[in-house]
Coordinates of C-alpha atoms and ligand atoms in Angstrom, one line a residue:
M1 CA -2.6 50.5 -19.2
A2 CA -6.2 49.8 -18.2
N3 CA -7.2 50.4 -14.6
H4 CA -8.2 47.1 -13.1
T5 CA -10.1 46.6 -9.8
A6 CA -8.1 45.2 -7.0
H7 CA -10.6 42.9 -5.3
V8 CA -8.5 42.3 -2.2
D9 CA -5.1 43.0 -0.8
F10 CA -2.7 40.1 -0.2
P11 CA 0.6 40.7 1.6
G12 CA 1.8 37.1 1.5
R13 CA 3.7 34.9 -1.0
L14 CA 1.9 33.1 -3.9
I15 CA 3.2 29.7 -5.0
F16 CA 1.9 28.2 -8.2
I17 CA 2.3 24.4 -8.4
G18 CA 1.9 23.5 -12.1
F19 CA 2.0 26.2 -14.8
G20 CA 0.2 24.7 -17.8
S21 CA -2.8 26.1 -19.7
I22 CA -4.6 27.2 -16.5
G23 CA -1.6 28.5 -14.6
Q24 CA -0.6 30.6 -17.5
G25 CA -4.1 32.0 -17.9
V26 CA -4.4 32.7 -14.1
L27 CA -1.2 34.7 -13.8
P28 CA -2.3 37.9 -15.6
L29 CA -5.6 37.9 -13.6
V30 CA -4.0 37.7 -10.2
L31 CA -1.5 40.4 -11.1
R32 CA -4.4 42.6 -12.2
H33 CA -6.9 41.9 -9.4
I34 CA -5.0 41.0 -6.3
G35 CA -3.8 44.2 -4.7
G36 CA -0.2 44.5 -3.6
L37 CA 0.9 41.3 -5.2
T38 CA 4.2 41.8 -6.9
A39 CA 6.2 39.4 -9.1
A40 CA 8.9 39.2 -6.5
R41 CA 6.5 37.4 -4.2
I42 CA 5.4 34.8 -6.7
T43 CA 7.1 31.5 -7.4
I44 CA 6.2 28.8 -9.9
V45 CA 7.1 25.1 -9.2
T46 CA 6.3 23.0 -12.2
A47 CA 7.4 19.8 -14.0
D48 CA 8.2 21.2 -17.5
D49 CA 9.2 24.4 -19.3
S50 CA 5.7 25.3 -20.4
G51 CA 5.1 28.9 -19.6
R52 CA 8.7 29.7 -18.6
A53 CA 9.1 32.6 -21.1
Q54 CA 5.9 34.2 -19.8
A55 CA 6.9 33.9 -16.2
E56 CA 10.5 35.1 -16.7
A57 CA 9.2 38.1 -18.7
A58 CA 7.1 39.1 -15.7
G59 CA 10.1 38.7 -13.4
I60 CA 8.7 35.6 -11.6
T61 CA 10.9 32.8 -10.2
F62 CA 10.3 29.7 -12.3
I63 CA 11.5 26.4 -10.8
K64 CA 11.3 23.2 -12.9
Q65 CA 10.9 20.4 -10.4
A66 CA 8.3 17.7 -10.5
L67 CA 6.9 17.1 -7.1
N68 CA 6.2 13.6 -5.7
R69 CA 5.3 12.0 -2.4
E70 CA 9.0 11.8 -1.4
N71 CA 10.3 15.3 -2.3
F72 CA 7.4 17.8 -2.0
R73 CA 8.0 18.8 1.6
L74 CA 11.7 19.4 1.0
V75 CA 11.0 21.5 -2.1
L76 CA 8.2 23.6 -0.7
E77 CA 9.2 24.1 2.9
P78 CA 11.4 27.2 2.2
M79 CA 8.7 28.8 0.1
I80 CA 5.6 28.4 2.2
G81 CA 4.8 29.8 5.6
R82 CA 2.0 31.5 7.6
G83 CA -0.2 33.7 5.4
D84 CA 1.1 32.5 2.1
F85 CA -1.1 31.0 -0.7
V86 CA -0.6 27.8 -2.6
L87 CA -2.4 27.5 -5.9
N88 CA -2.3 23.9 -7.1
L89 CA -2.8 24.0 -10.8
S90 CA -0.9 20.8 -11.6
V91 CA -1.8 17.3 -12.5
D92 CA -0.4 14.4 -10.5
V93 CA 0.3 16.2 -7.3
S94 CA -1.9 15.1 -4.4
S95 CA -4.4 17.8 -3.3
L96 CA -4.8 16.2 0.1
A97 CA -1.1 16.0 0.8
L98 CA -0.7 19.6 -0.2
I99 CA -3.7 20.7 2.0
R100 CA -2.2 18.9 5.1
F101 CA 1.1 20.6 4.4
C102 CA -0.5 24.0 4.0
W103 CA -2.3 23.5 7.3
E104 CA 0.9 22.7 9.1
R105 CA 2.5 25.8 7.6
G106 CA -0.5 28.1 8.1
A107 CA -1.0 28.8 4.4
L108 CA -4.1 29.2 2.3
Y109 CA -4.8 26.7 -0.6
L110 CA -6.9 26.4 -3.7
D111 CA -7.1 23.8 -6.5
T112 CA -9.3 23.1 -9.5
C113 CA -9.4 19.4 -9.3
L114 CA -9.1 16.9 -6.4
E115 CA -5.9 15.2 -7.7
P116 CA -4.3 12.0 -6.3
W117 CA -0.6 11.3 -6.7
A118 CA 0.4 10.2 -10.3
G119 CA -1.4 7.1 -11.4
G120 CA -4.1 7.3 -8.7
Y121 CA -7.0 7.7 -11.1
T122 CA -6.2 4.6 -13.2
D123 CA -4.5 2.3 -10.6
P124 CA -6.0 -1.1 -11.7
S125 CA -5.2 -2.5 -8.2
L126 CA -8.0 -0.2 -6.8
S127 CA -11.6 -1.1 -7.4
P128 CA -13.6 1.4 -9.6
S129 CA -15.3 2.6 -6.5
R130 CA -12.0 3.4 -4.8
R131 CA -10.7 5.3 -7.9
S132 CA -13.8 7.4 -8.2
N133 CA -14.1 11.1 -7.4
Y134 CA -16.6 10.1 -4.7
A135 CA -13.9 8.2 -2.9
L136 CA -11.4 11.1 -3.2
R137 CA -14.1 13.5 -1.9
E138 CA -14.9 11.2 1.1
E139 CA -11.2 11.3 2.0
A140 CA -11.3 15.1 1.8
L141 CA -14.4 15.3 4.0
A142 CA -12.6 13.0 6.6
L143 CA -9.6 15.4 6.5
R144 CA -11.9 18.3 7.1
R145 CA -13.4 16.8 10.2
E146 CA -9.8 16.6 11.7
R147 CA -9.4 20.4 11.6
P148 CA -12.6 22.4 11.1
Q149 CA -10.9 25.8 11.8
A150 CA -7.8 25.3 9.7
P151 CA -6.6 27.8 7.1
T152 CA -9.0 28.0 4.2
A153 CA -8.4 25.3 1.6
V154 CA -10.8 25.7 -1.4
L155 CA -11.3 22.4 -3.1
T156 CA -12.1 22.1 -6.9
H157 CA -12.7 25.8 -7.8
G158 CA -12.3 26.1 -11.5
A159 CA -15.2 26.5 -14.0
N160 CA -16.6 23.0 -13.4
P161 CA -16.2 22.0 -10.7
G162 CA -16.3 25.5 -9.2
L163 CA -18.2 28.3 -10.9
V164 CA -21.1 26.0 -11.8
S165 CA -22.0 25.6 -8.2
H166 CA -22.5 29.4 -8.0
L167 CA -24.5 29.4 -11.3
V168 CA -26.9 26.8 -9.9
K169 CA -27.8 29.1 -7.0
Q170 CA -28.3 32.1 -9.2
A171 CA -30.4 29.9 -11.6
L172 CA -32.6 28.8 -8.7
L173 CA -33.2 32.4 -7.7
N174 CA -34.0 33.3 -11.3
L175 CA -36.5 30.4 -11.5
A176 CA -38.1 31.5 -8.2
A177 CA -38.4 35.1 -9.4
D178 CA -39.8 34.1 -12.8
A179 CA -42.4 31.9 -11.0
G180 CA -43.4 34.9 -9.0
M181 CA -42.4 33.2 -5.7
A182 CA -41.9 35.6 -2.8
I183 CA -38.8 34.1 -1.2
S184 CA -36.0 35.5 0.8
E185 CA -32.6 34.4 -0.2
P186 CA -31.6 31.0 1.4
A187 CA -29.1 31.4 4.2
S188 CA -28.1 27.8 4.8
R189 CA -27.6 24.6 2.9
E190 CA -30.9 23.3 4.2
Q191 CA -32.7 26.3 2.8
W192 CA -31.1 26.1 -0.6
A193 CA -32.0 22.4 -0.8
A194 CA -35.6 23.2 0.3
L195 CA -35.8 25.9 -2.5
A196 CA -34.6 23.4 -5.2
Q197 CA -37.2 20.9 -3.9
Q198 CA -40.0 23.5 -3.8
L199 CA -39.2 24.5 -7.4
G200 CA -39.3 20.8 -8.4
V201 CA -35.9 20.6 -10.0
K202 CA -35.2 17.0 -10.8
V203 CA -32.0 17.2 -12.7
V204 CA -29.0 19.5 -13.0
H205 CA -26.8 18.9 -16.1
V206 CA -23.5 20.8 -16.4
A207 CA -24.1 21.3 -20.1
E208 CA -21.1 22.4 -22.0
R209 CA -20.5 22.7 -25.8
D210 CA -17.1 23.9 -26.9
T211 CA -17.0 24.9 -30.6
Q212 CA -13.4 26.3 -30.7
A213 CA -11.4 24.9 -33.6
P214 CA -7.7 25.0 -34.6
N215 CA -6.2 26.1 -37.8
I216 CA -4.2 22.9 -38.0
P217 CA -6.5 19.8 -37.7
K218 CA -5.9 17.0 -35.3
R219 CA -3.3 14.6 -36.7
T220 CA -3.4 10.8 -36.4
D221 CA -2.0 9.6 -33.0
E222 CA -2.5 13.0 -31.4
F223 CA -4.8 14.1 -28.6
V224 CA -6.0 17.7 -29.0
N225 CA -8.0 19.7 -26.4
T226 CA -8.6 23.2 -25.2
W227 CA -7.3 22.5 -21.7
S228 CA -5.1 19.8 -20.1
V229 CA -4.9 16.6 -22.2
D230 CA -3.5 14.7 -19.3
G231 CA -6.2 16.0 -17.0
F232 CA -9.0 15.1 -19.5
I233 CA -7.6 11.6 -20.1
S234 CA -7.3 10.9 -16.4
E235 CA -10.8 11.9 -15.6
G236 CA -12.2 10.3 -18.7
C237 CA -10.8 6.9 -17.6
Q238 CA -12.4 7.1 -14.2
P239 CA -15.8 5.5 -13.9
A240 CA -18.7 7.7 -15.0
E241 CA -20.2 9.2 -11.8
L242 CA -23.5 11.0 -11.1
G243 CA -25.4 12.4 -8.2
W244 CA -28.4 10.1 -8.0
G245 CA -31.7 11.9 -7.7
S246 CA -34.7 10.9 -5.6
H247 CA -37.0 10.9 -8.6
E248 CA -35.1 8.1 -10.4
R249 CA -37.0 4.9 -10.8
N250 CA -34.7 2.9 -13.2
F251 CA -31.4 2.0 -11.6
P252 CA -28.8 1.5 -14.4
R253 CA -28.0 -2.2 -15.1
D254 CA -24.3 -1.3 -14.8
G255 CA -24.8 1.1 -11.9
R256 CA -23.2 0.6 -8.5
R257 CA -23.6 2.2 -5.1
H258 CA -20.5 2.8 -2.9
D259 CA -20.4 0.8 0.3
F260 CA -19.0 3.8 2.2
G261 CA -19.7 7.6 2.6
G262 CA -22.7 9.8 2.3
G263 CA -24.4 8.0 -0.6
A264 CA -25.2 11.0 -2.8
A265 CA -23.7 9.5 -6.0
I266 CA -23.4 6.3 -7.9
Y267 CA -21.0 5.1 -10.6
L268 CA -21.2 3.1 -13.8
M269 CA -19.0 0.2 -14.6
Q270 CA -17.5 2.0 -17.5
P271 CA -15.3 5.0 -18.1
G272 CA -16.9 8.4 -18.5
A273 CA -15.3 8.9 -21.9
A274 CA -17.4 5.9 -23.1
T275 CA -20.6 7.2 -21.5
R276 CA -22.8 9.7 -23.4
V277 CA -25.9 11.6 -22.3
R278 CA -28.4 13.9 -23.9
T279 CA -28.6 17.5 -23.0
W280 CA -29.3 21.0 -24.2
A281 CA -27.8 24.5 -24.3
P282 CA -29.2 27.6 -26.0
K283 CA -26.8 28.0 -28.9
A284 CA -25.9 24.3 -29.3
G285 CA -29.5 23.1 -29.1
P286 CA -29.8 19.4 -28.2
F287 CA -26.5 17.5 -28.2
H288 CA -24.8 14.4 -26.9
G289 CA -22.1 15.0 -24.2
F290 CA -19.7 12.7 -22.4
L291 CA -20.7 11.9 -18.8
I292 CA -17.2 12.6 -17.5
T293 CA -17.0 12.2 -13.7
H294 CA -16.5 15.6 -11.9
G295 CA -16.6 16.7 -8.3
E296 CA -19.6 19.0 -8.9
A297 CA -21.8 16.0 -9.8
I298 CA -21.3 14.7 -6.3
S299 CA -21.0 17.9 -4.2
I300 CA -24.1 19.6 -5.8
A301 CA -26.2 16.5 -5.4
D302 CA -25.1 16.2 -1.8
Y303 CA -25.6 19.9 -1.0
F304 CA -29.2 20.0 -2.3
T305 CA -30.3 16.8 -0.5
V306 CA -33.3 17.1 1.7
R307 CA -33.4 14.4 4.4
D308 CA -36.1 13.3 6.9
G309 CA -34.0 11.5 9.5
D310 CA -32.1 8.9 7.5
R311 CA -34.5 9.0 4.6
V312 CA -33.7 11.1 1.5
D313 CA -36.8 13.1 0.7
Y314 CA -35.3 15.0 -2.2
R315 CA -32.1 15.1 -4.3
P316 CA -31.5 16.1 -7.9
T317 CA -29.7 13.9 -10.3
V318 CA -26.5 15.9 -11.2
H319 CA -23.9 15.1 -13.9
Y320 CA -21.6 16.6 -16.4
S321 CA -22.5 16.5 -20.1
Y322 CA -19.5 17.6 -22.0
H323 CA -19.1 18.1 -25.7
P324 CA -15.5 19.2 -25.9
C325 CA -14.1 20.9 -29.1
D326 CA -14.6 18.7 -32.1
S327 CA -10.9 17.9 -32.3
A328 CA -11.1 16.5 -28.7
V329 CA -14.2 14.3 -29.7
V330 CA -12.2 12.7 -32.5
S331 CA -9.2 12.4 -30.0
V332 CA -11.4 10.6 -27.5
H333 CA -12.7 8.3 -30.3
E334 CA -9.1 7.4 -31.3
F335 CA -8.1 7.0 -27.6
A336 CA -11.0 4.6 -27.0
G337 CA -10.1 2.6 -30.0
R338 CA -6.6 2.1 -28.5
N339 CA -8.3 0.6 -25.5
W340 CA -7.6 3.8 -23.5
R341 CA -3.9 3.9 -24.2
Q342 CA -2.8 7.5 -24.7
Q343 CA -1.7 8.7 -28.1
S344 CA 2.0 9.6 -28.6
H345 CA 1.4 13.3 -29.1
K346 CA -0.7 15.9 -27.3
R347 CA -1.6 19.5 -28.1
I348 CA -3.4 22.1 -26.0
L349 CA -4.9 24.7 -28.3
L350 CA -4.4 28.4 -27.7
D351 CA -2.8 30.6 -30.4
E352 CA -3.9 28.3 -33.2
I353 CA -7.6 28.6 -32.3
V354 CA -9.4 30.3 -35.2
S355 CA -11.9 33.1 -34.8
G356 CA -15.6 32.3 -34.2
G357 CA -15.8 29.5 -31.7
I358 CA -17.3 29.7 -28.2
D359 CA -17.3 27.7 -25.0
E360 CA -21.0 27.5 -24.0
L361 CA -20.8 26.4 -20.4
G362 CA -23.8 26.4 -18.0
V363 CA -26.2 24.5 -15.8
L364 CA -29.4 23.1 -17.1
L365 CA -32.0 22.8 -14.3
A366 CA -34.8 20.7 -15.5
G367 CA -37.9 18.7 -14.6
H368 CA -39.7 21.6 -13.0
R369 CA -42.9 23.4 -14.0
R370 CA -41.2 25.4 -16.7
N371 CA -39.5 22.2 -18.0
A372 CA -35.8 23.3 -18.4
Y373 CA -33.7 26.4 -17.8
W374 CA -30.1 26.8 -18.8
Y375 CA -28.0 29.5 -17.1
G376 CA -24.4 30.1 -18.0
S377 CA -21.6 31.7 -20.0
Q378 CA -21.3 31.9 -23.8
L379 CA -17.7 33.2 -24.0
S380 CA -16.2 33.3 -27.5
I381 CA -12.5 32.9 -28.3
D382 CA -12.5 36.4 -29.8
E383 CA -13.9 38.0 -26.6
A384 CA -11.6 35.9 -24.4
R385 CA -8.6 37.3 -26.3
R386 CA -9.8 40.8 -25.9
L387 CA -10.3 40.3 -22.1
A388 CA -7.1 38.7 -21.0
P389 CA -3.8 37.4 -22.5
H390 CA -2.7 33.8 -22.5
N391 CA -6.3 32.5 -22.5
S392 CA -8.9 30.7 -24.7
A393 CA -12.6 30.8 -24.0
T394 CA -12.3 27.6 -22.1
S395 CA -9.3 28.6 -19.9
L396 CA -10.7 32.0 -19.1
Q397 CA -13.9 30.5 -17.6
V398 CA -11.7 28.4 -15.4
C399 CA -9.1 31.0 -14.6
V400 CA -11.4 33.8 -13.5
S401 CA -13.1 31.3 -11.2
V402 CA -9.7 30.5 -9.7
L403 CA -9.3 34.3 -9.1
G404 CA -12.8 34.5 -7.6
G405 CA -12.0 31.6 -5.3
M406 CA -8.7 33.1 -4.2
V407 CA -10.4 36.4 -3.4
W408 CA -13.0 34.7 -1.3
A409 CA -10.3 32.6 0.5
I410 CA -8.2 35.6 1.3
E411 CA -11.3 37.4 2.7
N412 CA -12.3 34.2 4.7
P413 CA -8.9 32.8 5.9
G414 CA -10.0 30.4 8.7
R415 CA -12.7 28.2 7.2
G416 CA -10.8 24.9 6.8
L417 CA -11.6 22.7 3.8
V418 CA -14.4 24.3 1.7
E419 CA -16.3 23.1 -1.4
P420 CA -17.6 25.6 -3.9
D421 CA -21.2 25.0 -2.8
E422 CA -20.3 26.4 0.7
M423 CA -18.9 29.7 -0.5
D424 CA -20.5 33.1 -1.0
F425 CA -21.8 32.7 -4.5
R426 CA -22.5 36.4 -5.0
R427 CA -18.9 37.4 -4.1
V428 CA -17.4 34.8 -6.5
L429 CA -19.9 35.7 -9.3
D430 CA -19.1 39.5 -8.8
V431 CA -15.4 38.7 -9.5
C432 CA -16.1 36.4 -12.5
M433 CA -18.8 38.2 -14.4
P434 CA -16.7 40.7 -16.3
Y435 CA -14.7 37.8 -17.8
L436 CA -17.5 35.4 -18.8
G437 CA -18.9 37.1 -22.0
P438 CA -22.6 36.9 -22.3
V439 CA -24.2 35.3 -19.3
V440 CA -27.7 34.2 -20.2
G441 CA -30.6 32.4 -18.8
E442 CA -32.9 30.6 -21.3
Y443 CA -35.9 28.4 -20.9
S444 CA -36.4 25.4 -23.3
D445 CA -39.2 23.0 -24.1
W446 CA -36.6 20.3 -25.1
N447 CA -36.5 17.1 -23.1
P448 CA -34.7 13.8 -23.6
L449 CA -37.8 12.2 -25.1
H450 CA -37.9 14.8 -27.8
D451 CA -37.9 13.3 -31.3
R452 CA -37.1 9.8 -29.9
G453 CA -38.1 6.5 -31.5
R454 CA -38.4 8.0 -35.0
L455 CA -36.0 5.6 -36.7
F456 CA -36.0 2.7 -34.3
P457 CA -38.1 1.6 -31.4
E458 CA -36.4 2.5 -28.1
D459 CA -36.8 1.4 -24.5
L460 CA -38.0 4.6 -22.8
D461 CA -39.7 5.6 -19.6
E462 CA -42.4 7.9 -21.0
S463 CA -43.9 8.5 -17.6
D464 CA -41.1 11.0 -16.8
P465 CA -38.9 12.5 -19.5
W466 CA -36.2 13.4 -16.9
Q467 CA -35.4 9.8 -15.9
F468 CA -31.7 9.1 -16.3
K469 CA -32.7 6.1 -18.4
N470 CA -34.0 8.5 -21.0
V471 CA -31.0 10.9 -20.8
R472 CA -28.4 8.2 -21.3
V473 CA -27.4 7.3 -24.8
V474 CA -27.2 3.5 -25.1
Ligands
LIG1 P1 -1.8 21.2 -18.2 O1 -1.7 19.8 -18.6 O2 -1.7 22.3 -19.2 O3 -0.6 21.5 -17.1 C1 -0.3 20.7 -16.1 C2 0.8 21.3 -15.3 O4 1.1 20.4 -14.2 C3 2.1 21.4 -16.1 O5 2.7 22.7 -15.9 C4 3.0 20.4 -15.6 O6 4.4 20.7 -15.7 C5 2.5 20.3 -14.1 N1 2.9 19.1 -13.5 C6 2.7 17.8 -13.9 N2 3.2 17.0 -13.0 C7 3.7 17.7 -12.0 C8 4.4 17.4 -10.8 N3 4.6 16.1 -10.5 N4 4.8 18.4 -10.0 C9 4.6 19.7 -10.3 N5 4.0 20.0 -11.5 C10 3.5 19.1 -12.3 O7 -3.1 21.3 -17.3 P2 -4.1 22.5 -17.1 O8 -5.0 22.6 -18.3 O9 -3.3 23.7 -16.7 O10 -4.9 22.0 -15.9 C11 -4.3 22.1 -14.6 C12 -5.3 21.4 -13.6 O11 -6.5 22.1 -13.6 C13 -5.6 19.9 -13.9 O12 -5.7 19.3 -12.7 C14 -7.0 20.0 -14.5 O13 -7.7 18.8 -14.3 C15 -7.6 21.2 -13.8 N6 -8.6 21.9 -14.5 C16 -9.8 22.1 -13.9 C17 -10.8 22.8 -14.5 C18 -12.1 23.1 -13.8 O14 -12.9 23.8 -14.5 N7 -12.3 22.8 -12.6 C19 -10.7 23.1 -15.9 C20 -9.4 22.9 -16.5 C21 -8.4 22.2 -15.8

């Protein structure tokens, strides 16, 4: 057996809530890299039998029990106490309810998505503003103010949100070094924001192109994806949301500001799965991605805001631009045609992925003197399979970031509620790098005005290529 580095020792119990594509991919990584953790101290609580055979083969207690508002305390109380760790990798279980519970019990916590209870993302009785990620995050920030010294609860630490916040910081340092700037590494939020401003970064796209493909094509009335179908459908139905940059001069006709909270982000009056944007990645070249709402669009925009009193001096525009695997694109098209009513069947690809595809996931920092710089992972399915069992390229980028976040939380147990932007990016990247395949930084002269207006006249703002108006596909 290969010798794996134990990044940290953990003497407590570990409880997985949810054991779908991400939970199953995380398990081998925590057993490898968290020192002293034995199967006897791990319990899985989940709503279906997915992953049962894997868990039982490893000698791990597997409890099939869907959690809800009424039963979660009763179910979890015997399993969770001081010094334990709750890993929430489920859909439909409220992150904030679990965090409160972990704080009462003295346990650490990490999730990869800020989840409401079932139905919260698509409750038509709530306004689009209230079912946004912005609103969920504001609730989380209010909870944080209640108990600043509580046990560490890491919010939204997968690949994106999660890893990408750390990639942004490394990308900024790379830009500064390439520009010959003599800087010392920023030591506070304000200093990071000042560096982004000084470099002139106008936009940050989380630019992802997944080219993994199955041996059995998508069937009619089926949603196919390389990670949670339910998760993707939920977030795809939320309003499109983006951190709204200080350079923007063209407020979208269907754009809305929230009437509460910090004001770093806006939303559009349409679902993210119906909103497309132009972006670029090194292997993909230029492509259209879905502007699916994600926590990082809001937290990164907020983190890098420079204020002068109440006035915003600088903020980048930040959003996701996601080209999922081709089967998922066709699935979204079918789903939209059914007026956002889910197909009868779903399939998360793993063993049936054919050789050759990659998940190219990184951050595109643009609008600065060198135009655009993409920094990220180009992990292939073949390399993912060599690196870890029960993983695709997509899941491994998420799962190793879960591991990195857990290591940091165990090492920093009393930090209260923490967003990825507030963590030690070097520590997390150290843990993640061996599992990300090639991690590359590449400059590009592409911008969203490139090759436009060739076939039809278009309404463009030619004074600044990096206006969201030019980025959005209308
Ligand atoms: P999945 O659909 O494969 O699995 C979901 C799991 O949740 C299943 O095991 C299911 O049984 C369980 N579950 C559902 N309802 C439950 C309930 N009421 N109580 C307990 N368990 C319940 O999803 P996945 O791909 O493993 O994703 C898990 C989570 O991670 C989702 O929230 C998803 O949005 C998030 N995610 C984040 C990133 C990121 O990069 N940040 C990437 C992928 C997935």
